[in-house]
XYZ file of C-alpha atoms in Angstrom:
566
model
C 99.859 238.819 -7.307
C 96.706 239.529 -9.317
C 95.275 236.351 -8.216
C 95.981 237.464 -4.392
C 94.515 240.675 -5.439
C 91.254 239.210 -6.604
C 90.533 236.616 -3.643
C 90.772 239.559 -1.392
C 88.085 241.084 -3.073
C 86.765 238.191 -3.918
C 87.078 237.392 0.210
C 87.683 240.226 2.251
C 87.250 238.822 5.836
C 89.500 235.947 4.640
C 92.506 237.771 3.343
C 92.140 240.095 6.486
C 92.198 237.099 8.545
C 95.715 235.944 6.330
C 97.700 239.394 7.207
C 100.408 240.052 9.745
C 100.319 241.986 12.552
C 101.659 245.134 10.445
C 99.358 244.850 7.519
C 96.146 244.450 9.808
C 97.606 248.027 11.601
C 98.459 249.464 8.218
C 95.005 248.764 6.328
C 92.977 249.955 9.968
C 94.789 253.213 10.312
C 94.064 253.496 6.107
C 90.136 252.651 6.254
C 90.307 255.056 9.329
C 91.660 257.965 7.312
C 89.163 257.487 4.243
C 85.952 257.158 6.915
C 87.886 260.628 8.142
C 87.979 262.173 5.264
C 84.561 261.444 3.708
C 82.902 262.350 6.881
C 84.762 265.629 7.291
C 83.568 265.903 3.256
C 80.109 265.957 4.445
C 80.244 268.275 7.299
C 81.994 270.754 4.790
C 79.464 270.582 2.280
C 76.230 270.592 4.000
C 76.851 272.937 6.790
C 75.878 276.625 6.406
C 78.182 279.423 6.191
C 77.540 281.808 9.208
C 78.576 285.654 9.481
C 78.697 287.846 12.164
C 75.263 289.954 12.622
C 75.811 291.530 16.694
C 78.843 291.492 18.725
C 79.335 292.900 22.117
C 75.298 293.489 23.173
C 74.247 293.853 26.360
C 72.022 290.657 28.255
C 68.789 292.648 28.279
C 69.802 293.076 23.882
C 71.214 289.804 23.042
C 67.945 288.639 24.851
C 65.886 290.538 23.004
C 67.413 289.813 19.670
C 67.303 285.735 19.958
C 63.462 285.850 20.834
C 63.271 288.039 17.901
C 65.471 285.544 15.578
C 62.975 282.641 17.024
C 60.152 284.083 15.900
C 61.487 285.111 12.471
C 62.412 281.108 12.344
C 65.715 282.032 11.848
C 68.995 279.848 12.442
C 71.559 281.429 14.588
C 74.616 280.428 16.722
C 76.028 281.967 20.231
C 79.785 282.164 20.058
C 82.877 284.174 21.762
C 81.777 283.209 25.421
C 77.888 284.907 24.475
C 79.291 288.094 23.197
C 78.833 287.144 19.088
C 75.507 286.115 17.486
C 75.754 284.577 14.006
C 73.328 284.146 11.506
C 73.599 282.614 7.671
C 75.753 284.486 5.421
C 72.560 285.047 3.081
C 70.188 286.409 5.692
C 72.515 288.947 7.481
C 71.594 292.182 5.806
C 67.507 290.833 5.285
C 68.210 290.089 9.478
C 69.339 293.564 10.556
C 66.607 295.392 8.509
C 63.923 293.544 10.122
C 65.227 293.816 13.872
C 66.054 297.257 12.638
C 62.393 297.664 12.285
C 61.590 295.790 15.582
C 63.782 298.699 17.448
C 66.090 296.153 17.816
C 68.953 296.593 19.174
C 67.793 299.362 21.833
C 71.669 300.029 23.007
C 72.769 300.389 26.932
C 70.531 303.427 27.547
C 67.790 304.938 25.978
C 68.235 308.436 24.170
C 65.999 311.073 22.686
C 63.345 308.433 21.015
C 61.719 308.238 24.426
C 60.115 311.429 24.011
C 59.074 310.362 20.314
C 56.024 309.163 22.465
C 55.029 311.537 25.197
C 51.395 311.034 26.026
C 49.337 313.741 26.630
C 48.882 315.119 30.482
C 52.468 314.728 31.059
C 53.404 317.051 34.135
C 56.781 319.219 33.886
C 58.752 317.082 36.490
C 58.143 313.523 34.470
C 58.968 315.896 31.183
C 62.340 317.192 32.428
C 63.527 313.742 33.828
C 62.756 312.098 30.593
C 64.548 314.980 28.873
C 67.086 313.992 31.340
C 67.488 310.395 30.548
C 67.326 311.443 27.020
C 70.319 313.720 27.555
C 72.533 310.763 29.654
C 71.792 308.461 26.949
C 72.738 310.518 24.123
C 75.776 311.139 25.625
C 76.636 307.971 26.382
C 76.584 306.546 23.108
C 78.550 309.186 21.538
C 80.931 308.432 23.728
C 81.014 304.458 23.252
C 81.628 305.907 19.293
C 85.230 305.573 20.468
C 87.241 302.848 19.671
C 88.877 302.226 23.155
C 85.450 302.808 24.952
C 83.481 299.997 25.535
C 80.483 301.473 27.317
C 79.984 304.856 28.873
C 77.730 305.698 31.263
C 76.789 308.869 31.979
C 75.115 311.009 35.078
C 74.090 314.279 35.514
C 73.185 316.077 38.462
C 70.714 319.141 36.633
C 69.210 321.488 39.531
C 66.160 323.071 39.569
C 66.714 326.771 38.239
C 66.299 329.462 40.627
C 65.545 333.205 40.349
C 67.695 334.440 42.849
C 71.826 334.273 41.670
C 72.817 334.233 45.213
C 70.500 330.701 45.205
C 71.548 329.259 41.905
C 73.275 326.343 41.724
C 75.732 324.723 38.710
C 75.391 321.238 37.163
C 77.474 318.765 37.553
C 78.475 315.111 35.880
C 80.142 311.988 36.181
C 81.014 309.441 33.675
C 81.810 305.942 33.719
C 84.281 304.386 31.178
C 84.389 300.354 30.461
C 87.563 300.144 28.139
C 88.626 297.308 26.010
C 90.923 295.070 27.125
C 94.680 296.185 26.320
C 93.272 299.483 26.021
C 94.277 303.113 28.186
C 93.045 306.665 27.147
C 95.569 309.550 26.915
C 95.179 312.895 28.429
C 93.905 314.613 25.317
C 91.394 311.982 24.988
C 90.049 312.318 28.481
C 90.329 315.972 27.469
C 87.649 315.857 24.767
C 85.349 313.597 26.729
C 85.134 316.493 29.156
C 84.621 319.045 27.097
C 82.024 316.901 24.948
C 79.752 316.377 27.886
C 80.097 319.722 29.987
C 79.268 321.474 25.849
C 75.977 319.293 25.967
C 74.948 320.579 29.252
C 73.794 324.262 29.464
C 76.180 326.287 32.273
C 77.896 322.366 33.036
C 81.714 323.703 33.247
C 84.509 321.079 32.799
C 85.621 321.348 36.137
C 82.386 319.728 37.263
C 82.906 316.925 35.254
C 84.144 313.835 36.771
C 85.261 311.169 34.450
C 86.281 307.374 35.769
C 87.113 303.497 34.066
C 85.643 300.179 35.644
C 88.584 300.011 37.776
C 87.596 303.469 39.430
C 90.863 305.042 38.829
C 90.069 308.951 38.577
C 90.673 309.500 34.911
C 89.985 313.770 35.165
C 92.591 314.078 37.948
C 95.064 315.252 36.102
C 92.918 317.953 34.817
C 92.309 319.896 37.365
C 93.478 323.662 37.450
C 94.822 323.100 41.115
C 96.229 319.634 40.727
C 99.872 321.207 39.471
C 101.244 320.415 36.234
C 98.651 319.312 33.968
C 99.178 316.250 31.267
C 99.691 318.432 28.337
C 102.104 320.331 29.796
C 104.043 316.969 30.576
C 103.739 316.349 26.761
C 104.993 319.498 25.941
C 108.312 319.363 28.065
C 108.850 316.139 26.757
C 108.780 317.078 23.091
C 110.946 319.586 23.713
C 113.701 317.866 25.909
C 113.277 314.984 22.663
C 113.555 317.704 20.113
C 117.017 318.670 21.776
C 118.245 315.556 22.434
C 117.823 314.272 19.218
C 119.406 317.339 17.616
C 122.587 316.750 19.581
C 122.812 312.822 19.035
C 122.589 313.999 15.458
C 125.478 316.233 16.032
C 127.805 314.468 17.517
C 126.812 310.804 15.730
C 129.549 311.131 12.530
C 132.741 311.994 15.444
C 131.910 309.282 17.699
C 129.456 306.948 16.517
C 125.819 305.933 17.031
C 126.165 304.058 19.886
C 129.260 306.549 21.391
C 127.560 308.909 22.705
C 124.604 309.328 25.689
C 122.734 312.731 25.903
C 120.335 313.803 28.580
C 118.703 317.231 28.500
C 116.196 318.715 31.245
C 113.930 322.047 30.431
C 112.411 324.084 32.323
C 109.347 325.397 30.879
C 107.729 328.663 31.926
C 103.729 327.970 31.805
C 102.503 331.356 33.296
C 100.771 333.955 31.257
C 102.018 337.646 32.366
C 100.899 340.439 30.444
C 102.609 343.905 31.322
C 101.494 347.556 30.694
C 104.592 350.358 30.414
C 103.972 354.314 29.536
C 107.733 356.274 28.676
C 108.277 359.866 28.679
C 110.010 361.543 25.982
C 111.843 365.405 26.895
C 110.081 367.088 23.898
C 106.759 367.821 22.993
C 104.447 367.650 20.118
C 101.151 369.464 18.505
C 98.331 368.020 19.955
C 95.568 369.963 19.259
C 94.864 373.486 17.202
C 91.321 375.380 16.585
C 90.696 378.930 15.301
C 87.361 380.382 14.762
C 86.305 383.593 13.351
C 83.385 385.691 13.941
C 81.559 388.995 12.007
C 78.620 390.995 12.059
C 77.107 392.959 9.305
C 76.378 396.864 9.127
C 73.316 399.183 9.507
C 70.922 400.083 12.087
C 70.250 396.973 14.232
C 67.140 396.249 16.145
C 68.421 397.328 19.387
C 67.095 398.453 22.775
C 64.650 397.489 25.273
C 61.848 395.166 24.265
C 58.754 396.870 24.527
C 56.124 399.447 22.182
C 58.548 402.098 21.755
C 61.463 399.233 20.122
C 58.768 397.872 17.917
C 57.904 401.136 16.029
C 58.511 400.473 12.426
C 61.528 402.163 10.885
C 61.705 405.830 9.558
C 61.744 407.002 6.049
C 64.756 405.868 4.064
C 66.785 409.152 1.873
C 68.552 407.761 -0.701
C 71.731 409.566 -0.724
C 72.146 409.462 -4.645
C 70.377 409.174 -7.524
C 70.600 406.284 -9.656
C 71.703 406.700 -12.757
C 69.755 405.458 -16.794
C 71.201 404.232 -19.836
C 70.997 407.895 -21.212
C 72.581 409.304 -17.823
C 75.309 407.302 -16.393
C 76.803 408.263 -13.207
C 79.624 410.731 -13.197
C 82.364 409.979 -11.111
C 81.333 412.552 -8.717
C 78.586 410.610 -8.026
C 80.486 407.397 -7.454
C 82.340 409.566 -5.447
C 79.371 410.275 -3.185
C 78.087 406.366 -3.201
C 81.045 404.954 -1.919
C 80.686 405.901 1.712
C 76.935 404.720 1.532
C 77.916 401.957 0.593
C 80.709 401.240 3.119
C 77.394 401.721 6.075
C 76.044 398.354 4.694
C 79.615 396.589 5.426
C 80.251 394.732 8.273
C 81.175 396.547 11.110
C 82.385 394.296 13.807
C 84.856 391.357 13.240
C 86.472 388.856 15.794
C 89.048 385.623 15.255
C 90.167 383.289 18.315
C 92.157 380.237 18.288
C 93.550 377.374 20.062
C 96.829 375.336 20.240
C 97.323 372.432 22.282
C 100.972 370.704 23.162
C 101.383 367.558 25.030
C 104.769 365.627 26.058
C 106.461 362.882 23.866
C 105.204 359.515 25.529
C 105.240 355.780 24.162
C 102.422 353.293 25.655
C 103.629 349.853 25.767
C 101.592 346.445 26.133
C 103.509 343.274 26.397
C 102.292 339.590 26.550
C 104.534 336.946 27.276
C 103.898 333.528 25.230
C 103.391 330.403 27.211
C 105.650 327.566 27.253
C 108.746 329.526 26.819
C 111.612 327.718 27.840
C 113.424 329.163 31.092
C 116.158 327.312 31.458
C 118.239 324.194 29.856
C 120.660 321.512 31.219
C 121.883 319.173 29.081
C 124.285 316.456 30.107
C 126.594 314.331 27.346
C 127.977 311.230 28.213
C 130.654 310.375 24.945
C 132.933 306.763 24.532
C 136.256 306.449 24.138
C 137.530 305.949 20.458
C 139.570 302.776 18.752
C 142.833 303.623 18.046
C 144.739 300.408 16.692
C 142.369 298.108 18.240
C 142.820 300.058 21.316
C 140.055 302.409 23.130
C 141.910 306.309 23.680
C 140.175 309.148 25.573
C 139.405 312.137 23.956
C 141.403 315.558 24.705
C 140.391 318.194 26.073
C 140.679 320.135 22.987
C 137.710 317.647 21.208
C 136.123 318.158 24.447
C 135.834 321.882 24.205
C 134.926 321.820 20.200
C 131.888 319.204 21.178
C 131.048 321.578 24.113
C 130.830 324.485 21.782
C 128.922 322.594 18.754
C 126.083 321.478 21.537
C 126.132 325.099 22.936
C 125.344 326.543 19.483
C 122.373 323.445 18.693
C 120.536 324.453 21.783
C 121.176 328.304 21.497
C 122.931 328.396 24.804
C 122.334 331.439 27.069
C 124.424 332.270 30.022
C 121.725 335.036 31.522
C 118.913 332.476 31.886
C 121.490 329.615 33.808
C 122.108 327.379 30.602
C 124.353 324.372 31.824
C 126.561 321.873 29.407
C 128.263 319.321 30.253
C 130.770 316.367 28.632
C 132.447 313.927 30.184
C 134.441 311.125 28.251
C 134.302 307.883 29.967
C 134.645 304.444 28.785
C 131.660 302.116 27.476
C 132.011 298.506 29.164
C 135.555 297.867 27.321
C 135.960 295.012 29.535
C 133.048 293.570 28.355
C 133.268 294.045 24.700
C 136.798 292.919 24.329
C 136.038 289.451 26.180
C 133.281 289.084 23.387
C 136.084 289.952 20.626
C 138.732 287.166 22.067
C 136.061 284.481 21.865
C 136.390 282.181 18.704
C 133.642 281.758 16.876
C 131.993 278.293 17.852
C 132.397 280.142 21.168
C 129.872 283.213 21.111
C 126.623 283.624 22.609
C 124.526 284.133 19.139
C 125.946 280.833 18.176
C 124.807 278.732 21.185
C 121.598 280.709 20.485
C 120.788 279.635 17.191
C 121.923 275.609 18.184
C 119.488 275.275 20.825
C 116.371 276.525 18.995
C 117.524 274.270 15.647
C 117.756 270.931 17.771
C 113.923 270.635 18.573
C 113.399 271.043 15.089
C 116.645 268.382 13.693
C 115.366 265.848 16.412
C 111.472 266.229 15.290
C 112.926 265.908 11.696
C 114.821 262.747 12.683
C 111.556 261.441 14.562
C 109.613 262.256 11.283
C 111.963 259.914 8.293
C 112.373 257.288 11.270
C 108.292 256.835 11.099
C 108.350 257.177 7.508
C 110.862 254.170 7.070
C 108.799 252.344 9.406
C 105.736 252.859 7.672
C 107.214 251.936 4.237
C 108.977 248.585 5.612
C 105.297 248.126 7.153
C 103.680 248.407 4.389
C 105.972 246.593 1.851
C 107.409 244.445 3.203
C 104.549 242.421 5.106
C 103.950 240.087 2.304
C 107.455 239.773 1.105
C 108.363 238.065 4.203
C 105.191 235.492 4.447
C 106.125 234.610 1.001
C 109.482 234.208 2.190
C 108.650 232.207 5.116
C 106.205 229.620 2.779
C 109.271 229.267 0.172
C 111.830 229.005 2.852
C 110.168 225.892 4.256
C 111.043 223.252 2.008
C 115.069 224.431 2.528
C 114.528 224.747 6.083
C 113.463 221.090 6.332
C 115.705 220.067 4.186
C 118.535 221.050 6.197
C 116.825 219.713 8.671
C 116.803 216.407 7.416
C 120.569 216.554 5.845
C 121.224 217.159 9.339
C 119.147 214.493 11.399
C 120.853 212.054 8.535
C 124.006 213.055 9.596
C 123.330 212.619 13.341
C 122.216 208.914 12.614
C 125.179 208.340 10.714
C 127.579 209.680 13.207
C 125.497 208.651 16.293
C 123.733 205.861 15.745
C 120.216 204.877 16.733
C 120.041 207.345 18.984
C 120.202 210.440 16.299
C 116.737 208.778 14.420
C 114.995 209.581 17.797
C 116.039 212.781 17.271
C 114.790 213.504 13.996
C 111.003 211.357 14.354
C 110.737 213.614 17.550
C 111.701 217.326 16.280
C 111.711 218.040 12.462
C 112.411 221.197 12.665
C 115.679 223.410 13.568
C 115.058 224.165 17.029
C 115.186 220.387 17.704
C 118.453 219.489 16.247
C 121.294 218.613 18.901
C 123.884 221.342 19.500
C 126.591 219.054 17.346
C 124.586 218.592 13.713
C 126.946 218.397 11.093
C 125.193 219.644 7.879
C 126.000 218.081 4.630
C 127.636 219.706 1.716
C 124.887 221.797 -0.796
C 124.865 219.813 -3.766
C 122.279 218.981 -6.287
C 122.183 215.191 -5.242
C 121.994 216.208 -1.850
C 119.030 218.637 -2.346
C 116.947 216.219 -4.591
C 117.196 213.024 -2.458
C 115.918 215.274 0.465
C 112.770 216.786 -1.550
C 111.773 213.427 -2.785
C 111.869 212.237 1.063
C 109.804 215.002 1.971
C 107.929 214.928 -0.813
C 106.759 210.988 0.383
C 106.284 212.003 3.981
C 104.131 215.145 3.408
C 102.927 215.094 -0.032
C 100.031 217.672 1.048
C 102.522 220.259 1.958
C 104.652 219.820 -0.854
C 101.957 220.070 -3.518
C 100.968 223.606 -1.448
C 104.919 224.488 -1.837
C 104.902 224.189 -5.438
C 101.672 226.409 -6.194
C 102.942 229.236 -4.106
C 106.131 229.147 -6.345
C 103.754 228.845 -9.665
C 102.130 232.138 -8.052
C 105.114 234.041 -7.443
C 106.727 233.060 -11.178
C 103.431 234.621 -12.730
């Protein structure tokens, strides 16, 4: 084996030229794999790693950016259909900041930056429509800052302000919504994009805002205050027919089972807003209001008469009608006596008091609001199974009935003056159905059947698999085993050959020696070759023959048998 080893090497052409059919496929499809995997190797090493550095820009940006990235001399790849551009891994960040600085990219629509450089001379009309493009722009991108937006485009319809009210007019605007793929905005989300854009706009009121997706479905329809029942209303109801239903499935799970009982509930939802305004009469009455006042004037002569000379003549002499009194003469109580009335012409001499008292009735003012979304009316509907009694489906009675009719009642805080309704009915769930499944055997059911026909693809690739493995091995191994086999089964082969022609022109004659000179081999022996016995004798007398007739082939013979024994 070693020296077969070393003449291929020694001669690889030559030992190529030696193999079978199987080992020329088997050392091909190996030489193919190695080229394979060292060229693979060498793609993997010396190619550069590449990162995202734009996705989704528009033509006029991805444009822009490439020449930019050309002039920079920097390597980048297109991929995802032209929406992704790619740059190395190591020059992302260093990439951005310098298209960054370029203004680079500019986005779908320009914003406020295109008044950063208002020349000089502008007039007011090219002033306000930049302001106006600033404004669409602005808004635009604020809305493409959510995640199932796109793009947004926005218009607005700004008229000229007038000084007459009669005259005025009110803005209006329209939006246009490019969503992602896969991608639907609720109610509340359309919500806030109106709002957001009729907020930007000075007297813009969300009515006038008209909001639509690249398929031109009407996305604001259902927010209009004359379009019926608006989306979060629908919500609403639904939340609360769901908040009851899942109450009573709760309820009435641990009698009949999770999947025994069926519960349906409609609301009806009062939306209006009343407000209401009531005044009651009482039949008493209370203090409402009380005021006194008191008035006095002092004594003496008064200036009084007619104004004139004669009423502005200064006052007469004054008599003092006693004598006052020193610390050596006190007064004696005669005197005092004689004050007193004196002194009772200085007091006040006129006095008056009024006052007031007010009564009104008992009353009570009453204001009442009415909350919104209070719930008129309730119908719920209960569809319950029949329960397994001995293997057996029974009804219920009407006595279970009546306590399940009375448990829902109380969940849902049934009232009779609004027009609650609650009903239960007992009926069977597809019996039939479920006890055919039951009387099945096993190798029978469907989940069975199921799980056989998505194993066999995988037993028969499995069986496809070791068969190509075997083959492979018995390729591989046993190529040279059986050229060996066919160079050391020779000599026997002719052998036999011979015993047999011998036999022939013992038994036959002359004729049998044709034969034999003629063929040689087994495919020319006559159907009725009798084969000598296997003995020692036998054998040797028939390798010296051949040995004489083809000494060349014998000597070749032994020396394959002197390689195999080392």
């Amino acid at each position: 084996m070693a020296t077969t080893t070393a003449a291929a090497l020694q001669d690889p052409l030559g030992a190529f030229r030696q193999m079978n059919m199987n080992q020329r496929f088997t050392w091909l499809a190996g030489l193919a794999a190695l080229i394979a995997l060292v060229i693979v190797t060498l793609m993997w090493t010396s190619r550069l790693d590449y990162q995202v550095l734009y996705t989704n820009l528009s033509e006029r940006d991805g444009g822009a950016v490439i020449g930019e990235l050309q002039k920079l001399n920097i390597p980048y790849r297109i991929t995802g259909g032209g929406a992704v551009i790619e740059v190395p891994s190591a020059q992302v960040y260093a990439t951005r900041m310098k298209l960054a600085a370029n203004g680079l990219p500019r986005g779908a629509g320009v914003g406020f930056e295109v008044l950063d450089n208002e020349p000089m001379g502008t007039s007011q009309f090219v002033e306000r429509i930049n302001y106006q493009r600033a404004l669409e722009g602005s808004l635009g991108r604020t809305i493409e800052s959510l995640s199932a937006v796109q793009s947004a485009t926005v218009h607005l319809a700004i008229p000229k302000p007038s000084v007459f009210l009669s005259e005025a007019e009110k803005p209006s605007a329209s939006v246009l919504l490019k969503l992602y793929p896969g991608r639907v905005l609720s109610g509340a989300q359309v919500a806030g994009i109106v709002h957001l854009v009729s907020s930007a706009v000075a007297g813009l009121g969300d009515k006038n805002v008209s909001v639509v997706d690249q398929d031109g479905n009407l996305l604001t329809s259902g927010q209009r205050a004359d379009s019926g029942i608006q989306p979060d209303q629908l919500m609403y109801r639904n939340t609360i027919e769901q908040q009851y239903r899942k109450q009573i499935e709760a309820l009435l799970a641990p009698l009949v089972g999770n999947e025994g009982v069926r519960v349906a509930v409609s609301a009806d939802i009062d939306f209006a807003k009343t407000e209401s305004s009531s005044v009651f009469y009482g039949q008493g009455h209370v203090l409402s209001q009380q005021q006194q006042s008191t008035n006095s004037s002092g004594g003496g002569t008064l200036p009084a008469g007619v104004p004139g000379a004669l009423s502005n003549q200064p006052p007469g002499g004054v008599t003092a009608p006693f004598v006052m009194g020193t610390a050596s003469a006190p007064l004696t109580p005669q005197q005092l006596t004689q004050i007193t009335p004196s002194l009772k012409t200085l007091a006040p001499t006129a006095a008056s008091s009024s006052a007031t008292t007010n009564y009104d009735l008992d009353k009570t003012v009453s204001h009442t609001q009415q909350p919104v979304g209070s719930v008129k009316r309730l119908s719920v509907s209960v569809l319950v199974n029949d329960q397994a009694k001995g293997g057996k489906p029974v009804p219920l009675n009407a006595a279970q009935l009546g306590q399940m009719k009375q448990l829902v009642e109380n969940a849902i805080g049934f009232d009779a003056k609004r027009g609650d309704t609650v009903s239960i009915v007992n009926m069977p769930f597809t019996a039939a159905q479920k006890e055919a499944e039951k009387q099945l055997p096993v190798w029978r059911q469907p989940w069975i059947w199921d799980g056989v026909r998505q194993a066999v693809p995988y037993v028969i690739a499995l069986i496809l698999g070791l068969m190509a493995y075997r083959a492979m091995r018995k390729a591989a191994s046993g190529g040279g085993a059986r050229r060996r086999g066919e160079a050391s089964a020779e000599p026997g082969e002719a052998a036999r050959t011979a015993t047999a022609g011998g036999g022939a022109q013992a038994s036959s004659g002359p004729g049998a020696g044709a034969d034999q000179s003629a063929g040689g081999m087994p495919g020319a022996l006559a159907p009725d070759t009798v084969h000598l016995s296997n003995t020692l004798e036998s054998d040797a007398a028939i390798s010296r023959e051949l040995v004489k007739q083809d000494p060349r082939r014998a000597a070749q013979v032994v020396k394959e048998w002197l390689s195999d024994g080392q």
